[in-house]
Structures are given as structure tokens and as C-alpha cells.
PDB file of C-alpha atoms in Angstrom:
ATOM      1  CA  MET A   1       6.312  20.789  29.804  1.00 83.00           C
ATOM      2  CA  LEU A   2       3.999  20.470  26.826  1.00 90.00           C
ATOM      3  CA  THR A   3       0.243  20.474  27.294  1.00 91.00           C
ATOM      4  CA  GLY A   4      -1.998  17.857  25.654  1.00 92.00           C
ATOM      5  CA  LYS A   5      -3.140  20.393  23.088  1.00 95.00           C
ATOM      6  CA  GLN A   6       0.454  21.271  22.176  1.00 94.00           C
ATOM      7  CA  LYS A   7       1.391  17.591  21.874  1.00 94.00           C
ATOM      8  CA  ARG A   8      -1.561  16.972  19.536  1.00 95.00           C
ATOM      9  CA  PHE A   9      -0.488  19.949  17.425  1.00 95.00           C
ATOM     10  CA  LEU A  10       3.121  18.676  17.245  1.00 95.00           C
ATOM     11  CA  ARG A  11       1.986  15.119  16.453  1.00 95.00           C
ATOM     12  CA  SER A  12      -0.004  16.431  13.477  1.00 94.00           C
ATOM     13  CA  LYS A  13       3.099  18.311  12.254  1.00 93.00           C
ATOM     14  CA  ALA A  14       5.348  15.270  12.799  1.00 93.00           C
ATOM     15  CA  ASN A  15       3.001  13.037  10.832  1.00 93.00           C
ATOM     16  CA  ARG A  16       4.637  13.897   7.504  1.00 92.00           C
ATOM     17  CA  LEU A  17       8.236  13.961   8.787  1.00 94.00           C
ATOM     18  CA  LYS A  18      10.728  11.257   7.855  1.00 96.00           C
ATOM     19  CA  PRO A  19      13.120   9.964  10.535  1.00 96.00           C
ATOM     20  CA  ILE A  20      16.499  11.717  10.238  1.00 95.00           C
ATOM     21  CA  PHE A  21      18.354   9.631  12.840  1.00 95.00           C
ATOM     22  CA  GLN A  22      18.511   5.908  13.485  1.00 95.00           C
ATOM     23  CA  VAL A  23      19.404   4.223  16.756  1.00 95.00           C
ATOM     24  CA  GLY A  24      21.061   0.875  16.053  1.00 94.00           C
ATOM     25  CA  LYS A  25      22.900  -1.901  17.847  1.00 92.00           C
ATOM     26  CA  THR A  26      25.229   0.449  19.737  1.00 90.00           C
ATOM     27  CA  GLY A  27      22.324   2.390  21.264  1.00 90.00           C
ATOM     28  CA  VAL A  28      22.523   6.065  22.201  1.00 93.00           C
ATOM     29  CA  ASN A  29      25.971   7.669  22.413  1.00 92.00           C
ATOM     30  CA  ASP A  30      27.253  11.198  23.142  1.00 93.00           C
ATOM     31  CA  ASN A  31      27.946  11.958  19.485  1.00 94.00           C
ATOM     32  CA  MET A  32      24.377  11.049  18.524  1.00 94.00           C
ATOM     33  CA  VAL A  33      22.925  13.183  21.322  1.00 95.00           C
ATOM     34  CA  GLU A  34      25.057  16.131  20.164  1.00 95.00           C
ATOM     35  CA  GLN A  35      23.901  15.747  16.543  1.00 96.00           C
ATOM     36  CA  ILE A  36      20.258  15.438  17.626  1.00 95.00           C
ATOM     37  CA  SER A  37      20.611  18.621  19.704  1.00 95.00           C
ATOM     38  CA  GLU A  38      21.959  20.472  16.666  1.00 95.00           C
ATOM     39  CA  ALA A  39      19.161  19.126  14.454  1.00 95.00           C
ATOM     40  CA  LEU A  40      16.562  20.191  17.029  1.00 95.00           C
ATOM     41  CA  GLU A  41      18.037  23.699  17.071  1.00 94.00           C
ATOM     42  CA  LYS A  42      17.604  23.889  13.290  1.00 94.00           C
ATOM     43  CA  ARG A  43      14.252  22.101  12.897  1.00 94.00           C
ATOM     44  CA  GLU A  44      12.600  22.097  16.368  1.00 94.00           C
ATOM     45  CA  LEU A  45      10.705  18.874  15.581  1.00 96.00           C
ATOM     46  CA  ILE A  46      12.411  15.635  14.511  1.00 96.00           C
ATOM     47  CA  LYS A  47      11.719  11.942  14.228  1.00 97.00           C
ATOM     48  CA  VAL A  48      14.226   9.293  15.323  1.00 96.00           C
ATOM     49  CA  SER A  49      13.783   5.692  14.258  1.00 96.00           C
ATOM     50  CA  ILE A  50      14.853   2.707  16.334  1.00 95.00           C
ATOM     51  CA  LEU A  51      16.228  -0.173  14.282  1.00 95.00           C
ATOM     52  CA  GLN A  52      15.325  -3.822  14.891  1.00 94.00           C
ATOM     53  CA  ASN A  53      18.858  -4.641  16.083  1.00 94.00           C
ATOM     54  CA  CYS A  54      18.823  -2.026  18.866  1.00 92.00           C
ATOM     55  CA  MET A  55      19.511  -3.763  22.175  1.00 92.00           C
ATOM     56  CA  GLU A  56      17.750  -1.138  24.285  1.00 92.00           C
ATOM     57  CA  ASP A  57      14.037  -0.764  24.901  1.00 92.00           C
ATOM     58  CA  LYS A  58      12.433   2.154  22.999  1.00 93.00           C
ATOM     59  CA  ASP A  59      11.324   3.859  26.237  1.00 94.00           C
ATOM     60  CA  THR A  60      14.928   3.781  27.485  1.00 94.00           C
ATOM     61  CA  VAL A  61      16.211   5.208  24.191  1.00 95.00           C
ATOM     62  CA  ALA A  62      13.557   7.960  24.314  1.00 95.00           C
ATOM     63  CA  SER A  63      14.413   8.968  27.886  1.00 95.00           C
ATOM     64  CA  GLU A  64      18.169   9.023  27.098  1.00 95.00           C
ATOM     65  CA  LEU A  65      17.573  11.265  24.076  1.00 96.00           C
ATOM     66  CA  VAL A  66      15.189  13.575  25.966  1.00 96.00           C
ATOM     67  CA  GLU A  67      17.649  13.914  28.843  1.00 96.00           C
ATOM     68  CA  GLY A  68      20.748  14.313  26.669  1.00 95.00           C
ATOM     69  CA  ALA A  69      19.253  16.863  24.257  1.00 95.00           C
ATOM     70  CA  GLN A  70      17.031  18.605  26.859  1.00 95.00           C
ATOM     71  CA  ALA A  71      14.112  18.034  24.494  1.00 96.00           C
ATOM     72  CA  GLU A  72      10.447  17.205  24.995  1.00 95.00           C
ATOM     73  CA  LEU A  73       9.096  13.784  24.100  1.00 96.00           C
ATOM     74  CA  VAL A  74       6.072  14.296  21.865  1.00 96.00           C
ATOM     75  CA  GLN A  75       5.314  10.632  21.233  1.00 95.00           C
ATOM     76  CA  ILE A  76       6.638   7.146  20.651  1.00 95.00           C
ATOM     77  CA  ILE A  77       4.820   5.528  17.757  1.00 93.00           C
ATOM     78  CA  GLY A  78       5.914   2.085  16.621  1.00 93.00           C
ATOM     79  CA  ASN A  79       9.698   2.281  16.376  1.00 94.00           C
ATOM     80  CA  ASN A  80       9.753   6.053  15.922  1.00 96.00           C
ATOM     81  CA  ILE A  81      10.333   8.707  18.557  1.00 96.00           C
ATOM     82  CA  VAL A  82       9.167  12.278  17.971  1.00 97.00           C
ATOM     83  CA  LEU A  83      11.166  14.962  19.792  1.00 97.00           C
ATOM     84  CA  TYR A  84      10.556  18.708  20.121  1.00 96.00           C
ATOM     85  CA  LYS A  85      12.760  21.471  21.430  1.00 95.00           C
ATOM     86  CA  GLU A  86      12.064  25.164  21.004  1.00 92.00           C
ATOM     87  CA  SER A  87      14.823  26.737  18.936  1.00 87.00           C
ATOM     88  CA  VAL A  88      16.707  29.758  20.243  1.00 84.00           C
ATOM     89  CA  GLU A  89      17.600  31.250  16.846  1.00 82.00           C
ATOM     90  CA  ASN A  90      15.385  29.471  14.277  1.00 78.00           C
ATOM     91  CA  LYS A  91      11.939  29.633  15.861  1.00 85.00           C
ATOM     92  CA  GLN A  92       9.527  28.233  13.249  1.00 84.00           C
ATOM     93  CA  ILE A  93       6.798  26.391  15.136  1.00 87.00           C
ATOM     94  CA  GLN A  94       4.200  28.512  16.941  1.00 83.00           C
ATOM     95  CA  LEU A  95       2.658  26.361  19.687  1.00 86.00           C
ATOM     96  CA  PRO A  96      -1.057  26.829  20.429  1.00 85.00           C
TER      97      PRO A  96
END
């Protein structure tokens, strides 16, 4: 689990990130979860945007992504979800 201090640190880093995934009408599927897991392994911190036509609630989408990718939810801001997962091979972010 991330502490409040770590979440603040990650939020400041995520501020300048652009969303690299979009959740649309079909919602979260296995293929998307797999791709997000791979992206997290490479980048550690990513932003996922939820489109207007998504049928699911953003909290539901966030929990599905967190569970599927075994990631940490940093924050949900507007229609964006920020996820963090410590990389095994590409460790770049040093948490406080």
C-alpha cells in the first residue's frame, strides 16, 4: 500500500503525463488489462482516460484495472485514472 506522502509524490509526477489508454463503451477487457500491465512494467506510472460513452462508473473501472494489473490506484481525477506499479526490471521512480 502507498502512504499519503508517496501518493502526493506520484500525483505530482503524473501531473504532466498524457493518458495512454482509453476505456470506451466496451469497458475493461482482458486484453486491455494485459496491455496496461505491460505499460506499467515499462513506465511504472500511467494515466488512463475514461471516455464519455463508457457504460461503467469510473470507480468500477478503476477497481477492475487495479485488480487486473495488480497496480496501486494513485488517484481518480475527472475522467482520468492514475495507476502505479513498481517495475521489476525498469525501476525508474524512487518513492519517498
